[in-house]
Tab-separated table of C-alpha atoms and ligand atoms in Angstrom:
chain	number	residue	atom	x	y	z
A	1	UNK	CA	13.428	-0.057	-41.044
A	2	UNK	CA	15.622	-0.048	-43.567
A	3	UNK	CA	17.058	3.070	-43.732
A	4	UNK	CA	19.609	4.868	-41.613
A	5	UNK	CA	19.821	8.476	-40.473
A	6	UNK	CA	22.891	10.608	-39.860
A	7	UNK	CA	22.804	12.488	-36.629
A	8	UNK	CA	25.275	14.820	-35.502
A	9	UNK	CA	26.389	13.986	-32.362
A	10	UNK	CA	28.059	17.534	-30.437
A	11	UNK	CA	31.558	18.097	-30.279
A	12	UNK	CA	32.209	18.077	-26.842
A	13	UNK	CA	30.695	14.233	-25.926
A	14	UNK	CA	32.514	12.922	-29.642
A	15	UNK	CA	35.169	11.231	-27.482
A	16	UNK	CA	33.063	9.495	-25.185
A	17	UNK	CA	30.868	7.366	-27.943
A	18	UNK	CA	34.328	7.005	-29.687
A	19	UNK	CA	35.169	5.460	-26.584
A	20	UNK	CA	32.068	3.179	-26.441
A	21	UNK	CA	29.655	4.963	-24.398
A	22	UNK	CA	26.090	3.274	-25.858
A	23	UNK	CA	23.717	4.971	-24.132
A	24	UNK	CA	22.352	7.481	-27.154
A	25	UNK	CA	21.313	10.797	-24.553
A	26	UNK	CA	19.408	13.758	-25.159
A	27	UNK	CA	22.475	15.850	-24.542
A	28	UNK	CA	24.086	14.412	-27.299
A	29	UNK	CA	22.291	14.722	-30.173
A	30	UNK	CA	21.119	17.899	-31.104
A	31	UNK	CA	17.145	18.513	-32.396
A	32	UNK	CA	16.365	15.385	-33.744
A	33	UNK	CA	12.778	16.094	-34.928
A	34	UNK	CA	10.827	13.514	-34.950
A	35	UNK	CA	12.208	10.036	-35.176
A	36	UNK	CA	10.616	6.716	-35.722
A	37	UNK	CA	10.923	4.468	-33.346
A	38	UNK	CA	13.544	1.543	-34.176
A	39	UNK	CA	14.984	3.199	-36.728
A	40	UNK	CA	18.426	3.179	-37.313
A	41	UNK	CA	21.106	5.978	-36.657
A	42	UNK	CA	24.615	6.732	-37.638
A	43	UNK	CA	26.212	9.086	-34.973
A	44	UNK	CA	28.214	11.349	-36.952
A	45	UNK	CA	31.102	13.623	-35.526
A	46	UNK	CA	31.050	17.544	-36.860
A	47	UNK	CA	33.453	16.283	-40.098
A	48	UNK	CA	30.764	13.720	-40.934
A	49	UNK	CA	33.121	10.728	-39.611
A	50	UNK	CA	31.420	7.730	-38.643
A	51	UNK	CA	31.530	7.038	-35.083
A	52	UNK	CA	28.534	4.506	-34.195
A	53	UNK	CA	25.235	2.893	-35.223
A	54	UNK	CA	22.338	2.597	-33.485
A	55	UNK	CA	18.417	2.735	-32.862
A	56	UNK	CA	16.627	5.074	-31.804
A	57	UNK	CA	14.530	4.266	-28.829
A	58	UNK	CA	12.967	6.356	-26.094
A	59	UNK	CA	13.219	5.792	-22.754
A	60	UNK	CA	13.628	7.189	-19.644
A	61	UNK	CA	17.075	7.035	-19.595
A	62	UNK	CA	17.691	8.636	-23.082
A	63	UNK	CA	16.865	8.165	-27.239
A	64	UNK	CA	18.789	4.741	-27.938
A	65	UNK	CA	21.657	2.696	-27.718
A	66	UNK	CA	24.709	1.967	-30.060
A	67	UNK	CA	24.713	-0.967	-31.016
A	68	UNK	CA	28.468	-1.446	-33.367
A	69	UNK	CA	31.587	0.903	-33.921
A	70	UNK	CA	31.941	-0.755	-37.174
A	71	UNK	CA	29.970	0.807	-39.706
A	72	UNK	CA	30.501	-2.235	-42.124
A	73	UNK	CA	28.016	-4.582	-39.492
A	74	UNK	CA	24.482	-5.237	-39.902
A	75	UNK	CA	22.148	-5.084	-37.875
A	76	UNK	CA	19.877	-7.863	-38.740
A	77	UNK	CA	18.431	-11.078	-37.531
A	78	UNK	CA	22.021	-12.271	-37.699
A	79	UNK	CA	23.569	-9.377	-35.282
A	80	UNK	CA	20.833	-10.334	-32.579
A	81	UNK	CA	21.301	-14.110	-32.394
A	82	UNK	CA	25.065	-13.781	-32.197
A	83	UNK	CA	24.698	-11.463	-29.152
A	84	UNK	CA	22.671	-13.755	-27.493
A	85	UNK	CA	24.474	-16.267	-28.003
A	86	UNK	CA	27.598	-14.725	-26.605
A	87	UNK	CA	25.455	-13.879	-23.307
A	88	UNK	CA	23.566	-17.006	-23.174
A	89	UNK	CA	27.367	-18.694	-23.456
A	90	UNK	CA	28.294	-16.771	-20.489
A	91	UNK	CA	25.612	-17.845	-18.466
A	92	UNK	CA	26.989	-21.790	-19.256
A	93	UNK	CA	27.411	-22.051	-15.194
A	94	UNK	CA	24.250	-20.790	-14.377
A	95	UNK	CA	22.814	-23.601	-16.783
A	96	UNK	CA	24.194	-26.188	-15.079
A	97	UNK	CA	23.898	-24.945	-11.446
A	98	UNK	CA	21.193	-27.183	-10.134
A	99	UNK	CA	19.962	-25.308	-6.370
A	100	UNK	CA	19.373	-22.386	-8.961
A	101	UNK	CA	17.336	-21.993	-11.773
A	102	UNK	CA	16.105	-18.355	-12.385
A	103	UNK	CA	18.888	-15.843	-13.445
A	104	UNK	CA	19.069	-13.697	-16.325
A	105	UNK	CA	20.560	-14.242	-19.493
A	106	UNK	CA	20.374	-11.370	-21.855
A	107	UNK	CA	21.404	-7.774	-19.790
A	108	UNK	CA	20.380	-5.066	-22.393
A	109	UNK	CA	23.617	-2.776	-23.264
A	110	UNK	CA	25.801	-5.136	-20.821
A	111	UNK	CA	25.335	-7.848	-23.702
A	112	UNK	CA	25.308	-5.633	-26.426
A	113	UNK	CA	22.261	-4.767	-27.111
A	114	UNK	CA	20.574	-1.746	-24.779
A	115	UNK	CA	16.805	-1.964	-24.536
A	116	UNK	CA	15.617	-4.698	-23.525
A	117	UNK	CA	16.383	-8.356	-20.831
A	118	UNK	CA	15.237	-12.002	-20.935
A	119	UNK	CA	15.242	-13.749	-17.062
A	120	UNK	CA	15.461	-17.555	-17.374
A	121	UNK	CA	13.070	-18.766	-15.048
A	122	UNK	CA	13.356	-22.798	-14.746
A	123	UNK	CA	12.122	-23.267	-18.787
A	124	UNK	CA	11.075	-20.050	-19.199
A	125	UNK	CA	12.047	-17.063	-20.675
A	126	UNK	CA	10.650	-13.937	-19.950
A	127	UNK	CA	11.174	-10.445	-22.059
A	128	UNK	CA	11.163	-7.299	-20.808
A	129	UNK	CA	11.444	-4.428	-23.569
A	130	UNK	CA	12.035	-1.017	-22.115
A	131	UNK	CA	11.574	0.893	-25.691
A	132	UNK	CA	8.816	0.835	-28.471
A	133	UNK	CA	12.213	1.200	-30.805
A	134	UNK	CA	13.492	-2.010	-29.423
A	135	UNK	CA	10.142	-3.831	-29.456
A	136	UNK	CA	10.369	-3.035	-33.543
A	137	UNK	CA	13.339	-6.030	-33.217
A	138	UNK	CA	11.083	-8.385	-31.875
A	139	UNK	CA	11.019	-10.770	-34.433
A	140	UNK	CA	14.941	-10.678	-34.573
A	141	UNK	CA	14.587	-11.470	-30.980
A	142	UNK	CA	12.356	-14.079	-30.665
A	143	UNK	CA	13.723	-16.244	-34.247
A	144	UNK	CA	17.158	-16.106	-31.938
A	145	UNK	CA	15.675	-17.413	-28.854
A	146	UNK	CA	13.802	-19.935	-31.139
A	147	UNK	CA	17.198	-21.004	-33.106
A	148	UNK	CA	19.499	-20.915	-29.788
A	149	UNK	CA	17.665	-22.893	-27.255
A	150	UNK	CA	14.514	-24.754	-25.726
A	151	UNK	CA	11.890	-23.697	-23.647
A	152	UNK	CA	8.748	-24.147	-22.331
A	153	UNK	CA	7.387	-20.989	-22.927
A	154	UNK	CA	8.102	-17.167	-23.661
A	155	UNK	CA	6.785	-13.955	-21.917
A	156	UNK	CA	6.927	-10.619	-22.498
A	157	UNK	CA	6.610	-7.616	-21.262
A	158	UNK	CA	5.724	-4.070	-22.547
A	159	UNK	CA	7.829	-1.214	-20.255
A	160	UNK	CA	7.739	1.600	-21.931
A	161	UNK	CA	3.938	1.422	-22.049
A	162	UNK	CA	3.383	4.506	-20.424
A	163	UNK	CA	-0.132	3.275	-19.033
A	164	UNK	CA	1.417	0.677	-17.034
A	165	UNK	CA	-0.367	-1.778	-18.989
A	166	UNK	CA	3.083	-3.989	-19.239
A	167	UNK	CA	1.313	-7.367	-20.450
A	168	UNK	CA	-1.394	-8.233	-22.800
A	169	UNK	CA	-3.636	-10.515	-21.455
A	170	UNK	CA	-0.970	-12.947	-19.550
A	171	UNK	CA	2.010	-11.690	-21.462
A	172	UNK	CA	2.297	-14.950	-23.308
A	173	UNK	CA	4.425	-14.949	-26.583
A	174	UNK	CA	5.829	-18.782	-27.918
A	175	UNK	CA	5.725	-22.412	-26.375
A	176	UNK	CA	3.007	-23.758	-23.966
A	177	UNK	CA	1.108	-21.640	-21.578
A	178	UNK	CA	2.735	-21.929	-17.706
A	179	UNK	CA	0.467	-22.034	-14.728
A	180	UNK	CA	0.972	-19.017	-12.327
A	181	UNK	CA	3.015	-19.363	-9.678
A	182	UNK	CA	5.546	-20.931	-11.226
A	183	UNK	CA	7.883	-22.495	-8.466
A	184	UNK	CA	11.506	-21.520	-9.223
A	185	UNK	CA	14.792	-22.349	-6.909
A	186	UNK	CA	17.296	-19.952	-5.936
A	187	UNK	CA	19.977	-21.390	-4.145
A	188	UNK	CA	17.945	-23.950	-2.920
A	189	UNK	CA	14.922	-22.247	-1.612
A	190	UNK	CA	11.887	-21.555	-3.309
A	191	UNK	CA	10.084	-18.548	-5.178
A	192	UNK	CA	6.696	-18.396	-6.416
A	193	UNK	CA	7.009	-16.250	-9.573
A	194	UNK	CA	4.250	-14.538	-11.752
A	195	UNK	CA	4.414	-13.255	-15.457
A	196	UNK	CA	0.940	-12.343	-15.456
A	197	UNK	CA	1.085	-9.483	-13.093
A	198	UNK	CA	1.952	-6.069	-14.282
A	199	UNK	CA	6.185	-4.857	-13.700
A	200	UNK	CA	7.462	-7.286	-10.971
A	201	UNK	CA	7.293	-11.494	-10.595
A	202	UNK	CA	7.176	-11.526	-7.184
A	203	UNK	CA	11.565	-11.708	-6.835
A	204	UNK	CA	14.546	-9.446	-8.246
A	205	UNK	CA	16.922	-11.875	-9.400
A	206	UNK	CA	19.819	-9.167	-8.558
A	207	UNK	CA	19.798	-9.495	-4.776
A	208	UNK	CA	20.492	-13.257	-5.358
A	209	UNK	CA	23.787	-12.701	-3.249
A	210	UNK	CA	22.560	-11.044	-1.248
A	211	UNK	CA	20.006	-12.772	0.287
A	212	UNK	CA	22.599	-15.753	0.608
A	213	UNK	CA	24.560	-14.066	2.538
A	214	UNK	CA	22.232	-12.908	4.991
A	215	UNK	CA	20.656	-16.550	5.531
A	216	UNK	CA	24.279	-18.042	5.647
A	217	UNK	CA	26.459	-15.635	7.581
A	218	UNK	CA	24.241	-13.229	9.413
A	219	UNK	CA	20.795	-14.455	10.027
A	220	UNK	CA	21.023	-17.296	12.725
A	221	UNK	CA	19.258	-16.183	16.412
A	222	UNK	CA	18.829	-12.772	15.004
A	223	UNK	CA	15.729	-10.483	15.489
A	224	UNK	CA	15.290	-9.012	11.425
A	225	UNK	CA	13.229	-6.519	10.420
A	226	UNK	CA	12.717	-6.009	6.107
A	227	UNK	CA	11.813	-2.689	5.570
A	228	UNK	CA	9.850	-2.716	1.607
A	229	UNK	CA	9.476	-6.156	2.499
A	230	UNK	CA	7.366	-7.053	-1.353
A	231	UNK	CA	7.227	-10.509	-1.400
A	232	UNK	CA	9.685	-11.002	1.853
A	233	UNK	CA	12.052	-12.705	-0.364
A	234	UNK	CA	14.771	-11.427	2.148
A	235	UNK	CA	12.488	-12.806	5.222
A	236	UNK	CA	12.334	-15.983	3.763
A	237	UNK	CA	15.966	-16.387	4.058
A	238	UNK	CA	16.787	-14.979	7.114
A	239	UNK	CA	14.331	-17.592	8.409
A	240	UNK	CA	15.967	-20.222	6.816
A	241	UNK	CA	19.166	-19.206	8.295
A	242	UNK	CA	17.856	-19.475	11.531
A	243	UNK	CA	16.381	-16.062	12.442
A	244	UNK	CA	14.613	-16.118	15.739
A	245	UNK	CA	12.139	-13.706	14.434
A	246	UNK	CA	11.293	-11.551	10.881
A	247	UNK	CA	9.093	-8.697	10.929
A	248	UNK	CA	7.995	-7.471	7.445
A	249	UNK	CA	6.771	-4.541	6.556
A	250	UNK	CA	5.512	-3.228	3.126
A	251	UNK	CA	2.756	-0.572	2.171
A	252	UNK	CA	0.762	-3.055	-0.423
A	253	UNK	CA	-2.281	-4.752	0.023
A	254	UNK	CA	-1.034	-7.801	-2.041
A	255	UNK	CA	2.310	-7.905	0.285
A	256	UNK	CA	0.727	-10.040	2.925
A	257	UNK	CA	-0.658	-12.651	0.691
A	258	UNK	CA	2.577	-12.462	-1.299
A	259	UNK	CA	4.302	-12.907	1.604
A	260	UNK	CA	2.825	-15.493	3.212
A	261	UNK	CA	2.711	-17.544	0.090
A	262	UNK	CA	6.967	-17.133	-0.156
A	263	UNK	CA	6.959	-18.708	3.704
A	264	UNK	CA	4.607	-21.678	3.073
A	265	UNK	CA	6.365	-22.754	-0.407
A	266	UNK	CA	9.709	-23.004	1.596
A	267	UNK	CA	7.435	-24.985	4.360
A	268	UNK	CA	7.982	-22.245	7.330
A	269	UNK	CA	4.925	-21.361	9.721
A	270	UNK	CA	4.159	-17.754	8.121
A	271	UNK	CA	2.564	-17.265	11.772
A	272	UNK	CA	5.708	-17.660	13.818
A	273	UNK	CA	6.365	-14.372	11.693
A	274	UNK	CA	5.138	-10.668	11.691
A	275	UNK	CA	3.484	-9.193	8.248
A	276	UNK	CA	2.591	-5.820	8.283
A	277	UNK	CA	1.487	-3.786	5.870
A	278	UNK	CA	2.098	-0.282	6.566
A	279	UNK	CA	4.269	2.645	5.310
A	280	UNK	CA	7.746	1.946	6.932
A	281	UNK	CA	7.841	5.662	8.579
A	282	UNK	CA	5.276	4.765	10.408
A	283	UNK	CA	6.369	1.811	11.475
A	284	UNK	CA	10.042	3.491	12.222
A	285	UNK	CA	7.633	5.881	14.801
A	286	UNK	CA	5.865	2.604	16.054
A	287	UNK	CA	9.034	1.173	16.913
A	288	UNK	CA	10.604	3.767	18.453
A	289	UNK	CA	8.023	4.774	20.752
A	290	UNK	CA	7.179	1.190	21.659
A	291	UNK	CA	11.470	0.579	22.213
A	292	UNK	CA	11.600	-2.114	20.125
A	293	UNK	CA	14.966	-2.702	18.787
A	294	UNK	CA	16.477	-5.346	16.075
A	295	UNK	CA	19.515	-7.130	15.474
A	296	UNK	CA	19.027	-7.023	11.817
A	297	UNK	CA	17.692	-3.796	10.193
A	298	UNK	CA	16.828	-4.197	5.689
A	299	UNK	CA	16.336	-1.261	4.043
A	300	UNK	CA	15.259	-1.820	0.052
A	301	UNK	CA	13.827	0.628	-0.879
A	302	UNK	CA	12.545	1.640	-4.470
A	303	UNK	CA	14.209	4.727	-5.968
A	304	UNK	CA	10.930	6.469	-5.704
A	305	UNK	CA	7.924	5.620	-3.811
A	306	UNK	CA	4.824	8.149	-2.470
A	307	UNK	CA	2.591	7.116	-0.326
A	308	UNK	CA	-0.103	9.523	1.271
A	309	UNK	CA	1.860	11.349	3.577
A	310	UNK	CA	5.573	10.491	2.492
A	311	UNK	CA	7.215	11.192	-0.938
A	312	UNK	CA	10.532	9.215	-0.818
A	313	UNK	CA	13.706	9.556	-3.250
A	314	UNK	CA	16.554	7.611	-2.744
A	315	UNK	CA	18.898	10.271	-3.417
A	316	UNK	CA	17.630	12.850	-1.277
A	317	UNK	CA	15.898	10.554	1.394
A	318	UNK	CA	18.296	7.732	2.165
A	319	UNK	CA	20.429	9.818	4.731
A	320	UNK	CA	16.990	9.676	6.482
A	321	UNK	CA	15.753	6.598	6.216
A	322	UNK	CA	19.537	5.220	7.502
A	323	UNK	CA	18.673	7.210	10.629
A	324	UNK	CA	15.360	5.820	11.804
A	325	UNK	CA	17.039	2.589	11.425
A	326	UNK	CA	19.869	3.250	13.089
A	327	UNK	CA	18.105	4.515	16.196
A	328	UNK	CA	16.475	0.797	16.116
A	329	UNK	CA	19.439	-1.002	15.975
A	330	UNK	CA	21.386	-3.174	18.431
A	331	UNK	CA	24.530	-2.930	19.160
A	332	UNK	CA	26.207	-5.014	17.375
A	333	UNK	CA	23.203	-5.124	14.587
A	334	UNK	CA	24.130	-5.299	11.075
A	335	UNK	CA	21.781	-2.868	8.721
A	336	UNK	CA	21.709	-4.082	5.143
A	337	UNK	CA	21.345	-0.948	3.078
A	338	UNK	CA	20.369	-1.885	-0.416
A	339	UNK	CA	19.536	0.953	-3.218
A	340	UNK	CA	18.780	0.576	-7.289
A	341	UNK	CA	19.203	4.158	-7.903
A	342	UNK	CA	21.320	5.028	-11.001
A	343	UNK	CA	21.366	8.533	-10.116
A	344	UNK	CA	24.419	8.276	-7.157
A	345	UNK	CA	27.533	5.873	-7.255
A	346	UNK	CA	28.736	3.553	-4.423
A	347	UNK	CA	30.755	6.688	-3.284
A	348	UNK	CA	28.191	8.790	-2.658
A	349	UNK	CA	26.181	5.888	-1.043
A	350	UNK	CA	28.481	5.497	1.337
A	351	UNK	CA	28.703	9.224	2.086
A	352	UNK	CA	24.919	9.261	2.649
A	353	UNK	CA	26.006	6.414	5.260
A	354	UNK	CA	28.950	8.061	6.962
A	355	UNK	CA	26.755	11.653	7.472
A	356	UNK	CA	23.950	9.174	8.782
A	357	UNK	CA	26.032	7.779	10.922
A	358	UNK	CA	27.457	10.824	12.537
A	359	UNK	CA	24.284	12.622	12.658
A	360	UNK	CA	23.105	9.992	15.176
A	361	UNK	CA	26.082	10.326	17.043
A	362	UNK	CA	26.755	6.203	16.137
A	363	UNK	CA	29.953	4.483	14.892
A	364	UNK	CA	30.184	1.603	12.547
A	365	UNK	CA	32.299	-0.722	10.154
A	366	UNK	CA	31.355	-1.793	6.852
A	367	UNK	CA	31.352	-5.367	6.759
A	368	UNK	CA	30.735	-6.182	3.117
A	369	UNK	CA	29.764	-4.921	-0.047
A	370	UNK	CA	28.246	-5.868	-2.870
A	371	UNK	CA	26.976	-4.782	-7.065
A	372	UNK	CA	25.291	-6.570	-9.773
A	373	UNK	CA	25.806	-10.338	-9.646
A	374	UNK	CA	27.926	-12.075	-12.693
A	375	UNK	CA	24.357	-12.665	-14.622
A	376	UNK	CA	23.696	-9.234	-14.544
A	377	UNK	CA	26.556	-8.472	-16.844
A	378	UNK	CA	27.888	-5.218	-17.192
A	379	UNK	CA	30.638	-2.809	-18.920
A	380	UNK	CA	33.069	-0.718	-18.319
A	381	UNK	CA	31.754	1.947	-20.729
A	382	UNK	CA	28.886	2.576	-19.010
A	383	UNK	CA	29.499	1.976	-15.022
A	384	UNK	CA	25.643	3.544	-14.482
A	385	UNK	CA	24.422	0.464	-15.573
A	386	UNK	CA	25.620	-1.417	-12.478
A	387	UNK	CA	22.995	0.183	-10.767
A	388	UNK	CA	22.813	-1.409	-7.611
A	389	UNK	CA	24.864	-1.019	-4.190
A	390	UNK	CA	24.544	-2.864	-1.178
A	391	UNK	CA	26.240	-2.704	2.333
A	392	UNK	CA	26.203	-4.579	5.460
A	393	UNK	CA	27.207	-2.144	7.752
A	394	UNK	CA	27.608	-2.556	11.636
A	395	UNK	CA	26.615	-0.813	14.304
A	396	UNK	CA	29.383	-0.516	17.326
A	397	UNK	CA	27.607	1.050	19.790
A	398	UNK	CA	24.010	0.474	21.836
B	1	SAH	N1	12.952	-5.711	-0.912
B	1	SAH	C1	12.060	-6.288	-1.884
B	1	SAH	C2	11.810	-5.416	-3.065
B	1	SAH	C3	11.274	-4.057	-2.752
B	1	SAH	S1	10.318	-3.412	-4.044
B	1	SAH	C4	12.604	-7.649	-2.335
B	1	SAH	O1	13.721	-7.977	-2.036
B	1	SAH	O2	11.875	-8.366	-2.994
B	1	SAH	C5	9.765	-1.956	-3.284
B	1	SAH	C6	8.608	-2.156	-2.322
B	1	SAH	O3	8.505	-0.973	-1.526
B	1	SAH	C7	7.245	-2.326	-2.985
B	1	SAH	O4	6.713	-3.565	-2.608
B	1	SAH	C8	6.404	-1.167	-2.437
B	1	SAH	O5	5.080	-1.552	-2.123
B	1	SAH	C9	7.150	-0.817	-1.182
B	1	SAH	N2	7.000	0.560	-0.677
B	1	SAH	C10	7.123	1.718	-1.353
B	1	SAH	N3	6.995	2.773	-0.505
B	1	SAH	C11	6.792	2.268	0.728
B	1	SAH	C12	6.594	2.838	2.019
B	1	SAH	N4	6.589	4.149	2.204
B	1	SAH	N5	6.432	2.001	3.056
B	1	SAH	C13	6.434	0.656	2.880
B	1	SAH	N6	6.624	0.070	1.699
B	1	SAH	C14	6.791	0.853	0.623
């Protein structure tokens, strides 16, 4: 580190950084050769003006994020702990909520700094970096988290490995070793959470609202089926809210054991439930021909998924998979529609809902709505980043 390049950024997308757009894209920056990872950039307009600093980090998403508009600030050890502080200041509430103690605190470019997250799980803190150029900060990172609070442990993991080998040995970074599961609360109810296991911990913190609303408005006497069921996080709380029945269904081996593990820490009989593990289009074909119908359809799926027979996007496939869950609805039935996909807006969502809709000659009314919850903080400078749309929409007729 140390030094700092000057990259052109082209004159058509000028206005949008000046306007504090941090998300460094290919499109913006013409041939930049071969950077190193972490290092720092100045993106310059065509008269050499100064418009932002940043790193350079690739990702999926794109080559980096701004980081300041002022050219004067450093980006040092300093920089980092202020941001977190700011975000872990913002999360003051969460802190002191006692029926919930996993949330995140740090949001990549939503608290400043685009790249990487840290979840608080009841003690611990856990890391994810999406970049190799943001995992160059990690010293920055961790002295903050050192100076700025206390915790059991740390955990990290590696993203942007690109063979999916997210964790070294058990991910373990600072403090005293935990002892997987750890049992976390979320509103009350139990998770049984994993930082030794490759991407996911066995819950995605963002539904939180979600899956409060369904055990504490919609779930009581109500047949449910959860479609990319995982652990069956959303199960677990329609049961609590008094489902009659939840059926989940995920292709993974480990979903079952997952599963029935979420169940027995919240002390309900996993038997008076159906597991299945099985690709959900086959399932949708089971259930139709069989005439079973639900009160409560959840559809979660991941924004890509293939499975032997069925490649799935969310974007092109979601019309779809709206349809075969319509035709097992109730009247009456509320379908939760969830998606994570960056790639369409709530707007379009809801298109994908309307045509599904009226392709299967079926009315409804959107009953709620919901994005990112307050932990997940976002900005207005880059609305892509609140990634996730959910809608409880009912179905009027049989
Ligand atoms: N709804 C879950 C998270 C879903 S993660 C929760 O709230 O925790 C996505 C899940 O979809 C993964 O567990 C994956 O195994 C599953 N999956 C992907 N494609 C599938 C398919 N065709 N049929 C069933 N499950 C699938």
């Amino acid at each position: 580190m140390g030094t700092e390049l000057n990259i052109k950024v082209k004159s058509n997308l000028v206005n949008k950084y000046r306007g504090g757009y941090p998300l460094i894209t290919k499109q913006a920056i013409n041939d930049v050769g071969s950077l190193e990872e972490g290092v720092l950039i100045n993106l310059i307009d065509e008269h050499n003006a100064f418009i932002g600093k940043g790193y350079y980090g690739k990702q999926n998403k794109g080559f980096g994020w701004v980081l300041t508009r002022n050219k004067d600030e450093k980006i040092d050890q300093s920089f980092f702990e202020r941001k977190l502080k700011a975000a872990l200041d913002k999360r003051r509430s969460f802190f002191q909520d006692k029926e919930t103690n996993a949330f995140r605190v740090f949001n990549g470019e939503g608290d400043g700094i685009g790249g990487f997250t840290i979840d608080y799980f009841d003690g611990y803190y856990l890391i994810n970096w999406y970049s190799e150029g943001i995992f160059t900060y990690f010293d920055h990172v961790l002295t903050s988290l050192k100076n700025l609070v206390q915790y059991k442990a740390i955990y990290q993991k590696k993203r942007f490995r690109a063979d999916g080998k997210f964790i070294e040995e058990d991910g373990f970074v600072d403090g005293e070793r935990g002892e997987f599961p750890i049992l976390v609360k979320e509103n009350g109810v139990n998770f049984a959470v994993y930082f030794n296991e490759e991407a996911m911990v066995g819950v995605f913190l963002d539904q939180r609202d979600v899956r409060r609303t369904i055990r504490d408005k919609y779930a009581k006497g109500k047949t449910v089926l959860n479609t990319f069921s995982y652990t069956g996080a959303f199960s677990v709380f329609a049961a609590l809210g008094g489902a009659s029945k939840t059926t989940s269904v995920d292709l993974a081996n480990r979903s079952l054991p997952k599963t029935i593990e979420q169940f027995s820490v919240n002390g309900i009989d996993y038997e008076s439930h159906d597991i299945i593990v099985e690709d959900v289009f086959h399932y949708f074909k089971y259930a139709g021909k069989k005439g079973l119908k639900f009160d409560m359809i959840i559809l979660d799926p991941p924004s890509f998924a293939r499975s032997k027979k069925f490649t799935f996007s969310a974007e092109k496939d979601y019309k779809n998979l709206l349809k075969e869950a319509i035709a097992i609805t109730e009247k009456n039935g509320v379908i939760v529609a969830s998606t994570n996909s960056a790639s369409f807006d709530m707007k379009k969502f809801k298109g994908f809902i309307d045509t599904a809709f009226k392709e299967s000659n079926s009315k409804y009314k959107i009953e709620e709505e919901f994005s990112l919850p307050r932990d997940f903080q976002t900005i207005r400078e880059f609305k892509e980043g609140n990634y996730l749309k959910v809608v409880f929409i009912k179905k009027l007729n049989g």
